[in-house]
CSV table of C-alpha atoms in Angstrom, one decimal:
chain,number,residue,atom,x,y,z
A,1,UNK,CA,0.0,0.0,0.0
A,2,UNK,CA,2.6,2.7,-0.3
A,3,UNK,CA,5.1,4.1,1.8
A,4,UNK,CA,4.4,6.0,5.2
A,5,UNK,CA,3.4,9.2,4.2
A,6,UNK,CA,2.7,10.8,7.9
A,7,UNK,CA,1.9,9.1,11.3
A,8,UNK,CA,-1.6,8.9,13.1
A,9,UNK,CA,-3.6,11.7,14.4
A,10,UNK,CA,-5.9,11.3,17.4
A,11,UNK,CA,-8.1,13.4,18.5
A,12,UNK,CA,-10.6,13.7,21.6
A,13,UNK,CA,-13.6,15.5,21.3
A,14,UNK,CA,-15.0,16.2,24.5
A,15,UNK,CA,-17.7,13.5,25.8
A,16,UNK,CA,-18.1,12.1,21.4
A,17,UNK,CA,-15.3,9.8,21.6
A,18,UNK,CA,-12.0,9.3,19.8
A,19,UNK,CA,-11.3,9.9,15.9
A,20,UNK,CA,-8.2,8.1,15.0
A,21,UNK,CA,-6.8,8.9,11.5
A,22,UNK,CA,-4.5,7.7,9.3
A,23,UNK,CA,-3.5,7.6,5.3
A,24,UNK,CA,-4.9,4.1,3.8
A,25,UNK,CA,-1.6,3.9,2.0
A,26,UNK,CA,0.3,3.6,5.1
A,27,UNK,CA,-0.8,0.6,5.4
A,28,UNK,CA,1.0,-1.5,7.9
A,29,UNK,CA,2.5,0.9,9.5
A,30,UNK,CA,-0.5,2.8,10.1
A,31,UNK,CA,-1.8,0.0,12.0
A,32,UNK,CA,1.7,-0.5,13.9
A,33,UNK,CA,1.2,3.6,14.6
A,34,UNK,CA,-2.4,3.1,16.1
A,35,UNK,CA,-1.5,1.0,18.9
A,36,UNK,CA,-0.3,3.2,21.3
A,37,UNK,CA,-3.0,5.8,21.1
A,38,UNK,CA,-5.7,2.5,21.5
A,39,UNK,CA,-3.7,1.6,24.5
A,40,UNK,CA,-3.7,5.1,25.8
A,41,UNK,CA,-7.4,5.3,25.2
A,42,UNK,CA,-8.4,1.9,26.3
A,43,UNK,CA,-6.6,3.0,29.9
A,44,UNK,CA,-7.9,6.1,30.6
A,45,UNK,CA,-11.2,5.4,28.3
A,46,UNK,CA,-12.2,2.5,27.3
A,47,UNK,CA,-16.1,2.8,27.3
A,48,UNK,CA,-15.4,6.0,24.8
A,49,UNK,CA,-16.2,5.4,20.9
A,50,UNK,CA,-13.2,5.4,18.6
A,51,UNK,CA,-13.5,6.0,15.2
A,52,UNK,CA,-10.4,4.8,13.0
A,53,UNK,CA,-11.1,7.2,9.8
A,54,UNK,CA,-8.6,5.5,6.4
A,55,UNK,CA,-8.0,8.9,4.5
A,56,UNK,CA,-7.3,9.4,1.2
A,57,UNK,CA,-9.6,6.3,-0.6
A,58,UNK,CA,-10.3,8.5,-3.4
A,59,UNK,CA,-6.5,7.9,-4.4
A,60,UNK,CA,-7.1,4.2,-4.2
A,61,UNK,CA,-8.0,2.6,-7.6
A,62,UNK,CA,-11.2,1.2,-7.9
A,63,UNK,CA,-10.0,-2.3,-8.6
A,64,UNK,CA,-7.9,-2.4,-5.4
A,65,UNK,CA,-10.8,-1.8,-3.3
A,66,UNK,CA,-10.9,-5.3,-1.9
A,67,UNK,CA,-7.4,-4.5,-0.4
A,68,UNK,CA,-8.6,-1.7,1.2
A,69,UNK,CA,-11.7,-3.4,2.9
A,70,UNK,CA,-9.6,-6.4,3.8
A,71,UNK,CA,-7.0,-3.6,5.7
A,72,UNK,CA,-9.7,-2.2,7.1
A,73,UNK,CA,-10.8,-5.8,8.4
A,74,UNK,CA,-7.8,-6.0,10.1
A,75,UNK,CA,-7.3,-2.4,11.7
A,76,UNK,CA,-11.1,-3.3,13.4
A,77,UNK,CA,-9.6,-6.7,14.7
A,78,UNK,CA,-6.7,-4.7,16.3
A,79,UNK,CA,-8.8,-1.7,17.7
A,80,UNK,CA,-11.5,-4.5,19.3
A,81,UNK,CA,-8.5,-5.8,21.0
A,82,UNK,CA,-8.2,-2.3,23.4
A,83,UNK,CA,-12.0,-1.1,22.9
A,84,UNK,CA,-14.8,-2.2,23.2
A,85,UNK,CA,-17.0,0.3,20.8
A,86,UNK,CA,-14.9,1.0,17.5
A,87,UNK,CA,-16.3,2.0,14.2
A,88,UNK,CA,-13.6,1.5,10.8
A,89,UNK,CA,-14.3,4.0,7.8
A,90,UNK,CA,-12.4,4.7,4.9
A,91,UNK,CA,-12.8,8.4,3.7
A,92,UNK,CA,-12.1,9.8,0.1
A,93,UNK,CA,-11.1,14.0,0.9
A,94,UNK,CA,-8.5,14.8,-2.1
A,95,UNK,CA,-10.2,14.5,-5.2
A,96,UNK,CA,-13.4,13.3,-4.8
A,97,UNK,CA,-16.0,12.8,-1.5
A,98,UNK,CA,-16.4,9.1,-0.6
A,99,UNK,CA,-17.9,7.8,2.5
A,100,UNK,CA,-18.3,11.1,4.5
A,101,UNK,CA,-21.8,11.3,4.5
A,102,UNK,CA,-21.5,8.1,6.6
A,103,UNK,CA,-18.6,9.3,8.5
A,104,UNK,CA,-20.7,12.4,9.7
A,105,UNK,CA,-23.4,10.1,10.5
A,106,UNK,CA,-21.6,8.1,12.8
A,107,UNK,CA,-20.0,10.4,14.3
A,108,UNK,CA,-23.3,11.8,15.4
A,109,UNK,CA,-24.7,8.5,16.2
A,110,UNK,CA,-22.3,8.0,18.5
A,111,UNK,CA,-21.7,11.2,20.2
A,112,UNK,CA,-25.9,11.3,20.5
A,113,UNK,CA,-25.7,7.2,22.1
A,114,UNK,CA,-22.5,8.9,24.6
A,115,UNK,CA,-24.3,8.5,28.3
A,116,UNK,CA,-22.3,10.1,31.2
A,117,UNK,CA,-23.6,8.9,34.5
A,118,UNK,CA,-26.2,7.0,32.7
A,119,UNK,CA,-27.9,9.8,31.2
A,120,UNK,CA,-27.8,10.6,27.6
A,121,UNK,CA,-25.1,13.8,27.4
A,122,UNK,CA,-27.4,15.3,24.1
A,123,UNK,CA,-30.3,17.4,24.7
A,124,UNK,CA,-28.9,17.6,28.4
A,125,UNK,CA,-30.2,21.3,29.5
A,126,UNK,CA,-27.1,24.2,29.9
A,127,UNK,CA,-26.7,25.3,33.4
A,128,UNK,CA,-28.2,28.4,35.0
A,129,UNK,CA,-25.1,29.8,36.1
A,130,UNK,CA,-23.9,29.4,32.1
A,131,UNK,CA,-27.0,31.3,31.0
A,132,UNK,CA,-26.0,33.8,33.6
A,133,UNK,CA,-22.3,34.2,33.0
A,134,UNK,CA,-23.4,34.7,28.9
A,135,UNK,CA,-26.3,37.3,29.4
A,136,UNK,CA,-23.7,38.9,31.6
A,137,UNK,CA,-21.5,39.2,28.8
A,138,UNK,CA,-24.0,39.9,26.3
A,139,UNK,CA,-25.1,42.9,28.5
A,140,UNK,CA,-21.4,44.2,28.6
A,141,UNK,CA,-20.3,43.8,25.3
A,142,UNK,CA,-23.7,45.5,24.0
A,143,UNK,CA,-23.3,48.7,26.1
A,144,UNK,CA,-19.4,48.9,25.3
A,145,UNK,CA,-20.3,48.3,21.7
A,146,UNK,CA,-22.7,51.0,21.9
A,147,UNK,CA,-20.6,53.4,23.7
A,148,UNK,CA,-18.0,52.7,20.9
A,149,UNK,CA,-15.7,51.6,23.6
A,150,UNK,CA,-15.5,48.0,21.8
A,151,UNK,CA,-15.7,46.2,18.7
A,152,UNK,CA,-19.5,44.2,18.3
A,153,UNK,CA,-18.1,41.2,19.2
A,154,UNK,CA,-18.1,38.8,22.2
């Protein structure tokens, strides 16, 4: 599949889960890369969501697809090894959109499933104090901004 082109990227998005990605051309060494951020992940964790995102599929001829899939088979056999909940896509970016639509929607999916002390963490209200501290703001910034004292902006 290529030569390694860059190593892994993880990312944590606060109370969604983890987004591992990496380019599909790195191939086994994308896989060798991934390791230590599921082990970091599975320790501090492991009920989170990781989804392992393969970039660049749009550079991947049509007729080696099957390779791809099978990779993928194997990078999902190696994340269910640290976590429990993983989800494997492969992502076209470069020259044409592939998969992203269902990217998005698992992403979503999962960070709408996420429960923090048992309860589901979307549609949970914002607290008082927050709507407090903003209208506080708001107020400020509005009279400054009127005054001419500040730019519009919070």
């Amino acid at each position: 599949m290529g030569t390694p082109t860059n190593s892994c990227i993880m990312r944590l998005y606060h109370h969604g889960g983890f987004r591992i990605r990496h380019a599909l051309m790195d191939g086994q060494f994308a896989l060798s890369e991934m390791e230590p951020w599921l082990s970091n992940i599975a320790l501090r964790a492991k009920d989170s969501c990781v989804h392992v995102v393969g970039t660049h599929l749009d550079e991947v001829p049509k007729d080696q697809r099957s390779k791809v899939d099978a990779f993928l088979e194997r990078v999902r056999q190696r994340a269910e090894l640290y976590i429990r909940n993983v989800e494997v896509h492969a992502v076209g970016l470069v020259n044409e959109l592939e998969n992203v639509d269902k990217l998005i929607k698992s992403i979503y999916r999962s960070a709408s499933e996420y429960k923090m002390n048992g309860k589901l963490i979307m549609g949970q209200e914002v607290p008082q104090s927050y709507h407090k501290l903003y209208a506080h703001f708001k107020e400020n910034v509005t009279a400054e901004a009127r005054k001419g004292t500040r730019p519009p902006i919070m």
